Tab-separated table of C-alpha atoms in Angstrom:
chain	number	residue	atom	x	y	z
A	119	MET	CA	-61.155	60.290	20.406
A	120	PRO	CA	-63.764	59.708	17.698
A	121	PRO	CA	-67.008	58.381	19.245
A	122	SER	CA	-66.820	55.120	17.272
A	123	LEU	CA	-63.833	54.003	19.291
A	124	THR	CA	-65.756	53.811	22.554
A	125	SER	CA	-69.155	52.415	23.438
A	126	LEU	CA	-71.698	53.927	25.818
A	127	THR	CA	-70.664	51.343	28.386
A	128	ASP	CA	-67.003	52.377	28.022
A	129	GLU	CA	-67.919	56.050	28.408
A	130	ALA	CA	-69.971	55.335	31.537
A	131	ALA	CA	-67.065	53.441	33.131
A	132	ILE	CA	-64.634	56.238	32.186
A	133	ALA	CA	-66.973	58.840	33.681
A	134	LEU	CA	-67.099	56.938	36.981
A	135	ASP	CA	-63.290	56.707	37.061
A	136	ASN	CA	-63.005	60.454	36.366
A	137	MET	CA	-65.462	61.358	39.106
A	138	ALA	CA	-63.529	59.210	41.581
A	139	ASP	CA	-60.284	60.915	40.534
A	140	ARG	CA	-61.777	64.396	40.885
A	141	ALA	CA	-63.156	63.608	44.343
A	142	ALA	CA	-59.684	62.561	45.475
A	143	HIS	CA	-58.136	65.652	43.872
A	144	LEU	CA	-60.312	67.964	45.994
A	145	ILE	CA	-58.311	66.801	48.996
A	146	ASN	CA	-54.952	66.449	47.223
A	147	PRO	CA	-54.756	68.558	44.014
A	148	THR	CA	-53.233	66.331	41.333
A	149	ILE	CA	-52.402	66.488	37.671
A	150	ARG	CA	-51.805	63.328	35.587
A	151	LEU	CA	-48.969	63.825	33.114
A	152	GLY	CA	-48.613	61.238	30.379
A	153	VAL	CA	-45.137	60.657	28.951
A	154	THR	CA	-44.919	58.663	25.762
A	155	GLY	CA	-42.960	58.312	22.551
A	156	LEU	CA	-41.945	55.655	20.090
A	157	SER	CA	-38.956	53.458	20.882
A	158	ARG	CA	-35.582	55.171	21.405
A	159	ALA	CA	-37.238	58.554	21.974
A	160	GLY	CA	-35.931	58.782	25.551
A	161	LYS	CA	-39.005	58.541	27.815
A	162	THR	CA	-37.143	57.027	30.772
A	163	VAL	CA	-34.357	59.608	30.473
A	164	PHE	CA	-36.848	62.494	30.281
A	165	ILE	CA	-38.691	61.455	33.459
A	166	SER	CA	-35.467	60.779	35.362
A	167	SER	CA	-34.011	64.168	34.425
A	168	LEU	CA	-37.233	66.036	35.152
A	169	VAL	CA	-37.501	64.525	38.629
A	170	HIS	CA	-33.797	64.911	39.386
A	171	ASN	CA	-33.800	68.602	38.442
A	172	LEU	CA	-36.891	69.352	40.534
A	173	LEU	CA	-35.598	67.455	43.568
A	174	HIS	CA	-32.139	69.051	43.411
A	175	GLY	CA	-33.025	72.601	42.412
A	176	GLY	CA	-31.598	72.278	38.901
A	177	ARG	CA	-30.961	75.139	36.534
A	178	LEU	CA	-34.466	75.812	35.248
A	179	PRO	CA	-34.527	79.571	34.540
A	180	LEU	CA	-37.656	79.433	32.344
A	181	PHE	CA	-39.658	77.492	34.935
A	182	GLU	CA	-41.267	80.498	36.594
A	183	PRO	CA	-42.229	78.981	40.003
A	184	LEU	CA	-38.589	78.042	40.644
A	185	ARG	CA	-37.073	81.203	39.132
A	186	SER	CA	-39.298	83.458	41.230
A	187	GLY	CA	-38.643	81.514	44.430
A	188	ARG	CA	-42.287	80.476	44.827
A	189	MET	CA	-41.454	76.768	44.598
A	190	THR	CA	-40.410	75.807	48.106
A	191	GLY	CA	-39.811	72.073	47.775
A	192	ALA	CA	-40.384	68.824	45.931
A	193	GLN	CA	-40.420	65.226	47.103
A	194	LEU	CA	-41.343	61.791	45.839
A	195	GLN	CA	-44.361	60.229	47.453
A	196	GLU	CA	-45.959	56.809	47.659
A	197	GLN	CA	-47.049	55.251	44.381
A	198	PRO	CA	-50.741	56.232	43.968
A	199	ASP	CA	-52.013	53.184	42.032
A	200	ASP	CA	-51.314	49.872	43.708
A	201	ALA	CA	-51.885	47.851	40.537
A	202	VAL	CA	-49.396	49.865	38.428
A	203	PRO	CA	-45.614	49.289	38.671
A	204	ARG	CA	-43.646	52.161	40.113
A	205	PHE	CA	-41.275	54.028	37.814
A	206	GLN	CA	-37.905	53.057	39.278
A	207	TYR	CA	-36.444	56.531	39.376
A	208	GLU	CA	-33.624	55.667	41.788
A	209	ASP	CA	-32.309	52.865	39.569
A	210	HIS	CA	-32.506	54.959	36.406
A	211	ILE	CA	-30.780	58.010	37.879
A	212	ARG	CA	-28.036	55.817	39.313
A	213	ALA	CA	-27.410	54.413	35.833
A	214	LEU	CA	-27.254	57.918	34.374
A	215	VAL	CA	-25.200	59.677	37.037
A	216	GLU	CA	-22.995	56.985	38.588
A	217	GLU	CA	-22.589	54.378	35.860
A	218	ARG	CA	-22.934	56.809	32.955
A	219	VAL	CA	-25.050	54.416	30.905
A	220	TRP	CA	-28.485	55.041	29.438
A	221	PRO	CA	-31.229	53.257	31.407
A	222	ASP	CA	-33.335	50.500	29.893
A	223	SER	CA	-36.160	51.665	27.657
A	224	THR	CA	-39.846	51.570	28.553
A	225	ARG	CA	-41.367	48.131	28.069
A	226	ALA	CA	-44.585	48.543	30.050
A	227	ILE	CA	-46.587	51.153	31.907
A	228	SER	CA	-45.254	52.648	35.143
A	229	GLU	CA	-46.063	55.583	37.371
A	230	LEU	CA	-44.407	57.963	39.827
A	231	ARG	CA	-45.844	60.636	42.106
A	232	LEU	CA	-43.883	63.853	42.651
A	233	THR	CA	-45.363	66.518	44.928
A	234	ILE	CA	-44.368	70.161	44.575
A	235	GLU	CA	-44.838	72.670	47.407
A	236	TYR	CA	-45.213	76.258	46.299
A	237	LYS	CA	-46.578	79.695	47.175
A	238	SER	CA	-49.289	80.942	44.863
A	239	ALA	CA	-48.561	84.127	42.944
A	240	SER	CA	-52.008	85.328	44.059
A	241	SER	CA	-52.401	86.522	47.643
A	242	TRP	CA	-56.077	85.555	47.425
A	243	ASN	CA	-55.212	81.969	46.454
A	244	ARG	CA	-52.641	81.760	49.257
A	245	MET	CA	-55.475	82.294	51.770
A	246	PHE	CA	-57.388	79.219	50.540
A	247	SER	CA	-54.822	76.880	49.015
A	248	ALA	CA	-52.223	74.747	50.751
A	249	GLY	CA	-49.831	75.307	47.881
A	250	ARG	CA	-49.301	71.632	47.044
A	251	LEU	CA	-49.610	69.929	43.683
A	252	SER	CA	-49.029	66.222	43.111
A	253	ILE	CA	-47.869	65.236	39.643
A	254	ASP	CA	-48.628	61.630	38.738
A	255	ILE	CA	-46.191	60.881	35.899
A	256	VAL	CA	-47.519	58.028	33.766
A	257	ASP	CA	-44.883	56.446	31.540
A	258	TYR	CA	-46.122	54.221	28.734
A	259	PRO	CA	-44.806	53.000	25.363
A	260	GLY	CA	-45.918	54.956	22.302
A	261	GLU	CA	-46.480	51.651	20.552
A	262	TRP	CA	-49.439	51.080	22.868
A	263	LEU	CA	-50.881	54.404	21.774
A	264	LEU	CA	-50.703	53.307	18.138
A	265	ASP	CA	-53.097	50.493	19.064
A	266	LEU	CA	-55.940	52.846	19.972
A	267	PRO	CA	-57.114	53.377	16.344
A	268	LEU	CA	-57.698	49.607	16.200
A	269	LEU	CA	-60.738	50.133	18.440
A	270	GLY	CA	-62.527	51.700	15.482
A	271	GLN	CA	-61.611	48.931	13.021
A	272	ASP	CA	-62.912	45.464	12.306
A	273	TYR	CA	-60.549	42.668	11.314
A	274	LYS	CA	-61.015	43.184	7.577
A	275	THR	CA	-60.294	46.922	7.785
A	276	PHE	CA	-57.226	46.227	9.907
A	277	SER	CA	-55.999	43.629	7.397
A	278	ASP	CA	-56.644	45.836	4.375
A	279	ASN	CA	-54.824	48.821	5.915
A	280	THR	CA	-51.865	46.770	7.142
A	281	VAL	CA	-51.368	44.847	3.893
A	282	LYS	CA	-51.588	48.022	1.796
A	283	LEU	CA	-48.927	49.715	3.930
A	284	ALA	CA	-46.711	46.603	3.937
A	285	ALA	CA	-46.689	46.520	0.118
A	286	SER	CA	-45.379	50.079	-0.165
A	287	GLY	CA	-41.821	51.414	-0.366
A	288	VAL	CA	-39.091	49.702	1.607
A	289	ARG	CA	-41.678	47.703	3.563
A	290	ALA	CA	-42.428	45.532	0.522
A	291	GLU	CA	-39.038	43.822	0.822
A	292	LEU	CA	-39.317	43.465	4.595
A	293	ALA	CA	-42.815	42.015	4.381
A	294	ALA	CA	-42.148	39.656	1.446
A	295	GLU	CA	-41.944	36.442	3.494
A	296	TRP	CA	-45.065	37.174	5.526
A	297	LEU	CA	-47.097	38.380	2.497
A	298	SER	CA	-46.034	35.330	0.469
A	299	LEU	CA	-47.094	32.975	3.262
A	300	ALA	CA	-50.396	34.796	3.772
A	301	ALA	CA	-51.184	34.774	0.065
A	302	SER	CA	-50.722	30.989	-0.068
A	303	ILE	CA	-53.347	30.305	2.612
A	304	ASP	CA	-57.082	30.030	2.055
A	305	PRO	CA	-58.669	32.203	4.757
A	306	ASP	CA	-61.860	30.161	4.659
A	307	ALA	CA	-60.050	26.845	5.181
A	308	PRO	CA	-60.554	25.132	8.540
A	309	ALA	CA	-58.844	26.851	11.472
A	310	ASP	CA	-55.455	25.428	12.310
A	311	GLU	CA	-53.369	26.469	15.284
A	312	MET	CA	-50.001	25.843	13.628
A	313	THR	CA	-51.007	27.879	10.566
A	314	ALA	CA	-52.063	30.759	12.807
A	315	ARG	CA	-48.787	30.499	14.677
A	316	ARG	CA	-46.692	30.548	11.482
A	317	LEU	CA	-48.576	33.598	10.235
A	318	ALA	CA	-48.187	35.432	13.554
A	319	GLU	CA	-44.441	34.683	13.696
A	320	ALA	CA	-43.884	35.845	10.090
A	321	PHE	CA	-45.883	39.018	10.718
A	322	THR	CA	-43.972	39.751	13.942
A	323	THR	CA	-40.650	39.257	12.106
A	324	TYR	CA	-41.784	41.842	9.542
A	325	LEU	CA	-42.596	44.333	12.346
A	326	ARG	CA	-39.198	43.761	13.962
A	327	LEU	CA	-37.412	44.374	10.656
A	328	CYS	CA	-39.296	47.639	10.238
A	329	LYS	CA	-38.319	48.720	13.749
A	330	SER	CA	-34.641	47.849	13.400
A	331	ASP	CA	-32.036	50.620	13.523
A	332	GLU	CA	-31.328	50.117	9.832
A	333	ARG	CA	-34.907	51.108	8.898
A	334	SER	CA	-36.308	53.023	11.916
A	335	LEU	CA	-39.916	52.860	10.726
A	336	SER	CA	-42.558	53.909	13.234
A	337	THR	CA	-46.063	52.804	12.246
A	338	LEU	CA	-46.071	49.269	13.671
A	339	PRO	CA	-49.345	48.228	15.283
A	340	PRO	CA	-50.320	46.026	17.042
A	341	GLY	CA	-47.841	47.288	19.621
A	342	ARG	CA	-47.806	44.232	21.895
A	343	PHE	CA	-46.451	42.029	19.094
A	344	LEU	CA	-43.082	43.722	19.683
A	345	MET	CA	-43.358	43.849	23.485
A	346	PRO	CA	-45.664	40.949	24.467
A	347	GLY	CA	-44.797	40.702	28.151
A	348	ASP	CA	-46.939	38.106	29.962
A	349	LEU	CA	-49.157	37.726	26.894
A	350	ASP	CA	-46.391	36.069	24.905
A	351	GLY	CA	-47.768	32.951	23.198
A	352	SER	CA	-51.392	33.721	24.099
A	353	PRO	CA	-54.165	33.457	21.456
A	354	ALA	CA	-54.648	37.241	21.741
A	355	LEU	CA	-51.188	37.635	20.131
A	356	THR	CA	-51.430	34.691	17.741
A	357	PHE	CA	-53.074	36.251	14.724
A	358	ALA	CA	-52.020	38.222	11.654
A	359	PRO	CA	-53.614	40.324	8.888
A	360	LEU	CA	-54.681	38.431	5.787
A	361	PRO	CA	-54.744	39.865	2.235
A	362	VAL	CA	-57.771	40.216	-0.076
A	363	LEU	CA	-60.374	39.072	2.407
A	364	PRO	CA	-63.852	38.485	0.964
A	365	GLU	CA	-66.845	40.500	2.113
A	366	GLY	CA	-69.372	38.980	4.453
A	367	ARG	CA	-69.334	36.819	7.541
A	368	ALA	CA	-66.479	34.354	7.949
A	369	PRO	CA	-67.493	30.666	7.777
A	370	LYS	CA	-67.806	29.135	11.219
A	371	GLY	CA	-64.668	27.237	12.201
A	372	SER	CA	-62.548	28.862	9.458
A	373	LEU	CA	-59.088	30.396	9.810
A	374	ARG	CA	-60.592	33.799	9.061
A	375	ALA	CA	-63.129	33.372	11.865
A	376	MET	CA	-60.306	32.435	14.244
A	377	MET	CA	-58.284	35.492	13.214
A	378	GLU	CA	-61.306	37.796	13.618
A	379	ARG	CA	-62.018	36.402	17.079
A	380	ARG	CA	-58.422	36.846	18.202
A	381	PHE	CA	-58.239	40.369	16.792
A	382	GLU	CA	-61.318	41.279	18.816
A	383	ALA	CA	-59.798	39.576	21.870
A	384	TYR	CA	-56.657	41.709	21.430
A	385	LYS	CA	-58.778	44.838	21.515
A	386	SER	CA	-60.753	43.646	24.541
A	387	VAL	CA	-57.860	42.244	26.592
A	388	VAL	CA	-55.076	44.696	25.666
A	389	VAL	CA	-56.291	47.928	24.086
A	390	LYS	CA	-59.500	48.766	25.949
A	391	PRO	CA	-58.100	48.298	29.481
A	392	PHE	CA	-55.164	50.590	28.644
A	393	PHE	CA	-57.512	53.201	27.194
A	394	ARG	CA	-59.930	53.179	30.110
A	395	GLU	CA	-57.582	52.698	33.087
A	396	HIS	CA	-54.768	54.978	31.995
A	397	PHE	CA	-55.102	56.935	28.786
A	398	ALA	CA	-58.597	58.377	29.400
A	399	ARG	CA	-57.454	59.689	32.815
A	400	LEU	CA	-54.637	61.938	31.569
A	401	ASP	CA	-54.679	65.749	31.967
A	402	ARG	CA	-51.473	66.710	30.158
A	403	GLN	CA	-49.281	64.831	27.675
A	404	ILE	CA	-45.756	64.993	26.299
A	405	VAL	CA	-44.915	63.036	23.154
A	406	LEU	CA	-41.176	62.502	22.671
A	407	VAL	CA	-39.882	62.064	19.132
A	408	ASP	CA	-36.500	60.767	17.961
A	409	ALA	CA	-36.627	62.762	14.726
A	410	LEU	CA	-32.861	62.552	14.250
A	411	GLN	CA	-32.998	58.757	13.949
A	412	ALA	CA	-35.603	59.057	11.196
A	413	ILE	CA	-33.692	61.868	9.478
A	414	ASN	CA	-30.611	59.690	9.466
A	415	ARG	CA	-32.550	56.961	7.612
A	416	GLY	CA	-33.944	59.278	4.949
A	417	PRO	CA	-37.297	60.565	3.635
A	418	GLU	CA	-39.201	57.282	3.867
A	419	ALA	CA	-38.463	56.942	7.594
A	420	VAL	CA	-39.400	60.596	8.150
A	421	GLN	CA	-42.698	60.161	6.275
A	422	ASP	CA	-43.452	57.013	8.275
A	423	LEU	CA	-42.788	58.947	11.494
A	424	GLU	CA	-45.248	61.610	10.294
A	425	ARG	CA	-47.847	58.879	9.767
A	426	ALA	CA	-47.237	57.410	13.226
A	427	LEU	CA	-47.415	60.796	14.950
A	428	GLY	CA	-50.654	61.503	13.112
A	429	ASP	CA	-52.084	58.238	14.435
A	430	VAL	CA	-50.832	59.067	17.945
A	431	LEU	CA	-52.133	62.641	18.138
A	432	THR	CA	-55.536	61.883	16.709
A	433	CYS	CA	-56.089	59.479	19.630
A	434	PHE	CA	-55.989	62.321	22.145
A	435	ARG	CA	-59.180	63.734	23.570
A	436	ALA	CA	-57.836	67.204	23.148
A	437	GLY	CA	-59.452	70.488	24.177
A	438	SER	CA	-60.088	72.725	27.143
A	439	ASN	CA	-61.806	71.375	30.219
A	440	ASN	CA	-64.815	72.791	32.017
A	441	ILE	CA	-66.662	71.545	35.080
A	442	LEU	CA	-68.655	68.998	33.096
A	443	THR	CA	-65.824	67.558	31.012
A	444	SER	CA	-63.457	67.363	33.971
A	445	LEU	CA	-66.001	65.239	35.831
A	446	VAL	CA	-67.334	63.094	32.987
A	447	ARG	CA	-65.187	63.209	29.856
A	448	ARG	CA	-61.775	64.472	30.787
A	449	ARG	CA	-59.768	66.142	28.029
A	450	ILE	CA	-56.019	66.591	27.541
A	451	ASP	CA	-55.735	70.373	27.466
A	452	ARG	CA	-51.999	70.653	26.781
A	453	VAL	CA	-49.845	68.495	24.517
A	454	LEU	CA	-46.113	68.959	24.048
A	455	VAL	CA	-44.369	67.332	21.096
A	456	ALA	CA	-40.646	67.338	21.781
A	457	ALA	CA	-37.818	66.319	19.455
A	458	THR	CA	-35.254	64.745	21.757
A	459	LYS	CA	-31.444	64.516	21.619
A	460	ALA	CA	-30.991	68.134	20.557
A	461	ASP	CA	-27.523	67.936	22.121
A	462	HIS	CA	-26.489	65.767	19.155
A	463	LEU	CA	-26.643	68.916	16.994
A	464	HIS	CA	-24.981	72.305	17.311
A	465	HIS	CA	-27.419	74.908	18.645
A	466	GLU	CA	-27.453	76.561	15.207
A	467	SER	CA	-29.566	73.632	13.992
A	468	HIS	CA	-31.942	73.454	16.951
A	469	ASP	CA	-34.491	75.793	15.369
A	470	ARG	CA	-34.393	73.707	12.162
A	471	LEU	CA	-35.038	70.516	14.172
A	472	GLU	CA	-38.003	72.271	15.741
A	473	ILE	CA	-39.330	73.404	12.336
A	474	LEU	CA	-39.051	69.871	10.973
A	475	THR	CA	-40.829	68.425	14.009
A	476	ARG	CA	-43.656	70.951	13.662
A	477	ARG	CA	-43.938	69.927	10.021
A	478	LEU	CA	-44.254	66.296	11.171
A	479	VAL	CA	-47.314	67.038	13.308
A	480	ASN	CA	-49.024	69.918	11.438
A	481	ARG	CA	-51.458	67.665	9.642
A	482	ALA	CA	-52.432	65.875	12.854
A	483	ILE	CA	-52.857	69.184	14.721
A	484	ARG	CA	-55.295	70.367	12.072
A	485	THR	CA	-57.169	67.052	12.299
A	486	ILE	CA	-57.710	67.174	16.060
A	487	GLY	CA	-58.436	70.930	15.964
A	488	MET	CA	-55.896	71.752	18.646
A	489	SER	CA	-53.975	75.016	18.350
A	490	GLY	CA	-52.691	78.019	20.259
A	491	ALA	CA	-51.937	77.470	23.923
A	492	GLY	CA	-53.053	73.853	23.744
A	493	ILE	CA	-50.068	72.458	21.845
A	494	GLU	CA	-46.365	73.233	21.675
A	495	VAL	CA	-43.464	71.851	19.667
A	496	MET	CA	-39.835	72.171	20.725
A	497	ALA	CA	-36.391	70.589	20.486
A	498	LEU	CA	-34.835	69.534	23.797
A	499	ALA	CA	-32.280	67.242	25.372
A	500	SER	CA	-33.440	65.675	28.631
A	501	VAL	CA	-29.780	64.988	29.468
A	502	ARG	CA	-27.117	67.048	27.744
A	503	ALA	CA	-24.309	64.642	26.899
A	504	THR	CA	-22.198	67.077	24.843
A	505	ARG	CA	-20.774	70.570	24.898
A	506	GLU	CA	-20.204	72.899	21.975
A	507	ALA	CA	-16.886	74.111	20.579
A	508	ASN	CA	-15.303	75.503	17.435
A	509	VAL	CA	-12.384	74.042	15.523
A	510	LYS	CA	-10.324	75.499	12.691
A	511	GLN	CA	-10.562	73.721	9.345
A	512	ASP	CA	-9.133	75.170	6.134
A	513	GLY	CA	-8.996	78.590	7.769
A	514	HIS	CA	-12.662	78.529	8.818
A	515	ASP	CA	-14.346	78.049	12.193
A	516	LEU	CA	-16.331	74.812	12.225
A	517	PRO	CA	-19.027	74.422	14.923
A	518	VAL	CA	-18.692	71.026	16.590
A	519	ILE	CA	-20.033	69.105	19.585
A	520	VAL	CA	-17.716	67.391	22.056
A	521	GLY	CA	-18.593	64.272	24.011
A	522	THR	CA	-17.678	60.683	24.824
A	523	PRO	CA	-19.014	58.302	22.156
A	524	MET	CA	-20.442	55.061	23.459
A	525	ALA	CA	-18.306	51.947	23.203
A	526	GLY	CA	-18.558	50.507	19.695
A	527	GLU	CA	-19.551	53.786	18.000
A	528	ARG	CA	-17.761	54.312	14.708
A	529	ILE	CA	-16.677	57.553	13.077
A	530	GLY	CA	-15.032	56.834	9.768
A	531	ASP	CA	-12.491	54.075	10.410
A	532	GLU	CA	-12.264	54.755	14.133
A	533	ILE	CA	-14.167	52.654	16.689
A	534	PHE	CA	-14.489	54.179	20.158
A	535	ASP	CA	-13.974	52.459	23.490
A	536	GLY	CA	-16.460	54.484	25.554
A	537	ASN	CA	-13.790	56.429	27.444
A	538	ARG	CA	-12.205	58.865	24.989
A	539	LYS	CA	-13.794	62.198	24.131
A	540	THR	CA	-13.914	63.489	20.595
A	541	ALA	CA	-15.193	66.453	18.618
A	542	VAL	CA	-17.817	65.784	15.949
A	543	PHE	CA	-19.200	68.017	13.245
A	544	PRO	CA	-22.807	66.736	13.089
A	545	GLY	CA	-23.755	68.622	9.931
A	546	ASP	CA	-26.580	71.067	9.410
A	547	LEU	CA	-30.258	70.358	8.972
A	548	PRO	CA	-31.823	71.982	5.898
A	549	ARG	CA	-33.657	75.294	6.406
A	550	ASP	CA	-36.622	73.930	4.442
A	551	PRO	CA	-37.728	70.468	5.634
A	552	GLU	CA	-39.966	69.789	2.600
A	553	ALA	CA	-37.307	67.648	0.902
A	554	TYR	CA	-38.004	64.968	3.525
A	555	PHE	CA	-41.700	64.897	2.581
A	556	ARG	CA	-41.471	64.596	-1.203
A	557	SER	CA	-42.747	61.351	-2.606
A	558	VAL	CA	-40.033	58.756	-3.085
A	559	ASP	CA	-41.449	58.386	-6.614
A	560	GLU	CA	-40.404	61.947	-7.508
A	561	GLY	CA	-36.832	60.881	-8.169
A	562	ASP	CA	-34.055	60.807	-5.625
A	563	ALA	CA	-35.584	62.987	-2.907
A	564	SER	CA	-32.556	62.474	-0.674
A	565	ALA	CA	-30.068	63.767	-3.245
A	566	ALA	CA	-30.371	67.356	-2.008
A	567	LEU	CA	-30.298	66.438	1.691
A	568	PRO	CA	-27.185	67.134	3.770
A	569	ASP	CA	-25.202	64.330	5.321
A	570	LEU	CA	-25.559	64.136	9.082
A	571	SER	CA	-23.172	62.488	11.510
A	572	ILE	CA	-25.332	61.393	14.448
A	573	VAL	CA	-23.187	59.704	17.095
A	574	ARG	CA	-24.480	58.133	20.326
A	575	PHE	CA	-22.732	59.648	23.352
A	576	ARG	CA	-22.440	58.453	26.934
A	577	PRO	CA	-24.206	60.453	29.662
A	578	PRO	CA	-22.020	63.289	31.007
A	579	GLN	CA	-19.816	63.001	34.051
A	580	LEU	CA	-21.115	65.087	36.963
A	581	ASP	CA	-18.470	66.406	39.330
A	582	GLU	CA	-19.636	66.658	42.900
A	583	ARG	CA	-18.547	69.912	44.510
A	584	GLN	CA	-18.111	69.911	48.265
A	585	GLY	CA	-20.648	67.155	48.708
A	586	ILE	CA	-23.334	68.934	46.676
A	587	THR	CA	-25.138	66.732	44.156
A	588	LEU	CA	-25.336	68.629	40.875
A	589	SER	CA	-28.468	68.401	38.777
A	590	VAL	CA	-28.451	66.678	35.429
A	591	PRO	CA	-27.645	69.114	32.603
A	592	HIS	CA	-30.282	69.530	29.923
A	593	ILE	CA	-31.488	71.680	27.034
A	594	ARG	CA	-34.919	73.360	27.354
A	595	LEU	CA	-36.286	71.064	30.033
A	596	ASP	CA	-37.290	74.235	31.903
A	597	ARG	CA	-39.282	75.442	28.913
A	598	ALA	CA	-41.069	72.072	28.756
A	599	LEU	CA	-41.890	72.208	32.473
A	600	GLN	CA	-43.264	75.720	32.198
A	601	PHE	CA	-45.604	74.750	29.372
A	602	LEU	CA	-46.782	71.532	31.028
A	603	LEU	CA	-47.095	72.650	34.649
A	604	GLY	CA	-46.541	76.410	34.990
A	605	ASP	CA	-50.208	77.424	34.921
A	606	ARG	CA	-51.081	74.874	37.627
A	607	LEU	CA	-48.488	76.401	39.958
A	608	ALA	CA	-49.586	80.000	39.489
């Protein structure tokens, strides 16, 4: 995190929190794992599947502690932070396994403690260690993470950046009503609550249009405008960017002064508490990405996802920890960026999805200076909802995926009822992802892109065998676990 985003007072408070955490961890070794991603990326599903597979001894061949037999047990324990809602694992896994519906998406922060019992691979460590590691899984919306760069901006910078982005590409049409209203208002006119409310509502409508399935744009701060919770209607959420603001101090009692004050209140009331109480305390982080949704919407959505991921990753205090940093200025020493829903493609395209995802984050990785063992990119499916097959078409084998489309899904002229299985040829991702990153002004960048058929499937049906609860099927969840936790269970 660039120094300008935190004050000395903030850093002192964070240091005290970290020292308190480390003191507690001496008695009960703990790692705080942040799980985030932009909407529809599958955070709730990832956590539910991870916990279910560890509790039920799932098929995790690349997770070395389990493969070698050193992991001897796992259990959920009491929620560690009394002021943070518990992640309702039992409700989510019931929805997945029994009802075969996808659980509700993350709308606020939540937490869950899972404790793993294991035998160290080192005989020396076994003499001094109890072989227990608690994993505090912190689930929070990626939209909140996109707010952190606001800490380094004043209201004018925020307005200039937001208006410039809103006037570009497809956003210009979506933002037309808000920009027209904002342009008609004198920012130095006397403050008026109804004017502020109309501006905030028009700006929020623009953000919602950007987020809709038809557009799937990702860079949408301030995040709480789309998920206000108990702040709905408060002054801290009743402001909006204004175009072409003059330099200098806003006149006292003006609309601009009101907007500036509320923008600062948003940072103080919403962004700083999240940063200090949760984000600055993380040890490891996974960022889930629904790259397929962006790919389906074309190059502009992909480029906007790249911008959002750049904003997200540059917020991390990345780097290795030593005794001093772990006590005072904790760093996130491992970050996993995972493209979800790999089961919506045939495995022949998984490596291409991974290449495209790495391309999405390469610029941000260079910016934060994180490389090597500190960061990993992969394609995974937290819950595998399909299986693979081959069908004959015109004398050729066609690789397909087979699953149960969700009720209302359409393929061609057929609308599915949520019960009937079907085979789908999803298409192939291009070997070279650069076509998605060409400027939209360079002609029709999407002309050379293949057509994809991305269908939403229901969770799979798990057959219980002789009373044994089967673990949730997945793709590469074991590889993710090994990267995030394997070294701490050595």
